[in-house]
Each structure stands twice: as C-alpha cells, then as structure tokens.
Coordinates of C-alpha atoms in Angstrom, one line a residue:
M1 CA -9.5 -12.8 14.5
L2 CA -7.7 -10.1 12.6
L3 CA -8.9 -8.8 9.3
F4 CA -6.7 -6.3 7.5
G5 CA -4.9 -5.8 10.8
M6 CA -8.1 -4.8 12.6
G7 CA -9.8 -6.5 15.5
P8 CA -13.5 -7.1 15.9
L9 CA -14.0 -3.9 17.9
E10 CA -12.5 -1.7 15.1
L11 CA -14.7 -3.4 12.5
V12 CA -17.9 -2.9 14.5
I13 CA -17.0 0.8 14.9
I14 CA -16.5 1.2 11.2
L15 CA -19.8 -0.6 10.5
V16 CA -21.6 1.7 12.9
V17 CA -20.1 4.8 11.3
V18 CA -21.1 3.6 7.8
L19 CA -24.6 2.9 9.1
V20 CA -24.9 6.4 10.6
I21 CA -23.5 8.1 7.5
F22 CA -25.6 6.3 4.8
G23 CA -28.6 5.1 6.8
P24 CA -30.3 1.7 6.8
K25 CA -32.3 2.4 3.6
N26 CA -29.2 3.0 1.5
L27 CA -27.1 0.1 2.7
P28 CA -28.6 -2.5 0.3
K29 CA -27.9 -0.1 -2.6
I30 CA -24.3 0.4 -1.5
G31 CA -23.9 -3.4 -1.0
A32 CA -25.3 -4.1 -4.5
A33 CA -23.0 -1.5 -6.1
L34 CA -20.0 -2.9 -4.3
G35 CA -20.9 -6.4 -5.4
K36 CA -21.3 -5.3 -9.0
T37 CA -17.9 -3.5 -8.8
V38 CA -16.2 -6.6 -7.5
K39 CA -17.8 -8.8 -10.2
N40 CA -16.7 -6.4 -12.9
V41 CA -13.1 -6.3 -11.6
R42 CA -13.0 -10.1 -11.5
E43 CA -14.4 -10.4 -15.0
G44 CA -11.8 -7.8 -16.2
M45 CA -9.0 -9.7 -14.6
E46 CA -10.2 -13.0 -16.1
G47 CA -10.4 -11.3 -19.5
D48 CA -6.8 -10.1 -19.3
K49 CA -5.7 -13.7 -18.5
D50 CA -7.6 -14.9 -21.6
E51 CA -6.0 -12.3 -23.8
L52 CA -2.5 -13.2 -22.5
S53 CA -3.0 -16.9 -23.0
E54 CA -4.0 -16.5 -26.7
G55 CA -0.3 -15.7 -27.5
P56 CA 1.1 -13.0 -29.8
V57 CA -0.9 -11.6 -32.6
E58 CA 0.6 -12.0 -36.0
S59 CA 1.1 -8.9 -38.1
H60 CA -0.1 -8.8 -41.7
D61 CA 1.9 -5.8 -42.9
D62 CA 2.3 -7.2 -46.4
V63 CA -1.5 -7.3 -47.0
E64 CA -2.8 -4.5 -49.2
V65 CA -6.0 -2.7 -48.1
V66 CA -8.3 -1.6 -50.9
E67 CA -11.0 0.9 -50.0
D68 CA -14.1 1.3 -52.1
E69 CA -16.3 4.3 -52.2
D70 CA -19.2 2.2 -51.1
D71 CA -17.3 1.1 -47.9
A72 CA -17.3 4.7 -46.7
D73 CA -21.1 4.5 -46.2
A74 CA -21.0 1.2 -44.4
P75 CA -20.3 2.5 -40.8
E76 CA -23.1 4.9 -41.0
T77 CA -25.7 2.3 -42.0
A78 CA -24.4 -0.1 -39.4
A79 CA -24.7 2.5 -36.7
S80 CA -28.3 3.3 -37.7
D81 CA -29.2 -0.5 -37.4
A82 CA -27.9 -0.5 -33.8
V83 CA -30.0 0.1 -30.7
F84 CA -28.3 1.5 -27.6
C85 CA -29.4 0.5 -24.1
S86 CA -30.8 3.3 -22.0
K87 CA -29.5 1.8 -18.8
C88 CA -25.9 0.8 -19.6
G89 CA -25.3 2.4 -23.1
A90 CA -24.3 -0.9 -24.7
K91 CA -24.7 -1.3 -28.5
N92 CA -27.2 -4.0 -29.5
A93 CA -28.6 -5.4 -32.7
A94 CA -31.7 -3.6 -34.1
D95 CA -33.9 -6.6 -33.6
A96 CA -32.8 -7.3 -30.0
E97 CA -35.5 -7.2 -27.3
F98 CA -33.1 -7.2 -24.4
C99 CA -29.7 -5.7 -23.8
S100 CA -26.8 -8.2 -24.3
K101 CA -24.8 -6.6 -21.5
C102 CA -27.2 -5.8 -18.7
G103 CA -30.4 -7.6 -19.7
N104 CA -32.5 -4.4 -19.6
K105 CA -35.6 -4.5 -22.0
L106 CA -34.9 -2.3 -25.0
N107 CA -37.6 0.1 -26.4

C-alpha cells in the first residue's frame, strides 16, 4: 500500500512525530481545523463551478444611473441595522438570533 509514494513505515513515523510535536490533547483540535479547511476548499471549488455554469454576465452599459441625495444615507442606515458575529465576523440581519454562516448565537 503506497500513499503519496510513502509506505506504511514512513506514515507511522510521520504520525509519531506529529503526536510528539503537538501532543495528544491538541490532535482533536488540529483534526477539526483540518476538516473545516478541507470543507471550505470543497465548497469554494463547488461555488466556482456554479459561477462558471451560469454563463456570461450581460452588460448594461446603456442604462443611466441616477443618484439621489437620500441614497447617500442608505448604506449608513443599512450598516447600523446589521449585526456582526463575534466568532466569524459575518454580517447578519439585526433581528437574527444565530449567525447565518457559523450558527453561533448572536448577542
């Protein structure tokens, strides 16, 4: 059995070194972080596929944009209605009880 060109003896040696460096208490944390990283990479790769399958975005260069003075205040009021998660920093609606990204309870 060869994995990445390494035999079972090499893999056991690497696992022992990792165990000695990080200790048995930190291994679950490292495994969880590695799992989350792999999950995020997969989701990011699937998101890229979805964006590519949508096709080209049409340009609307001939549309005239009219700016009102009242619109200048709109981003500031929208930002004050938002609640940011203390764990992941995601922007959530003001009335949300839980973060839409990580599920952490919002204060």
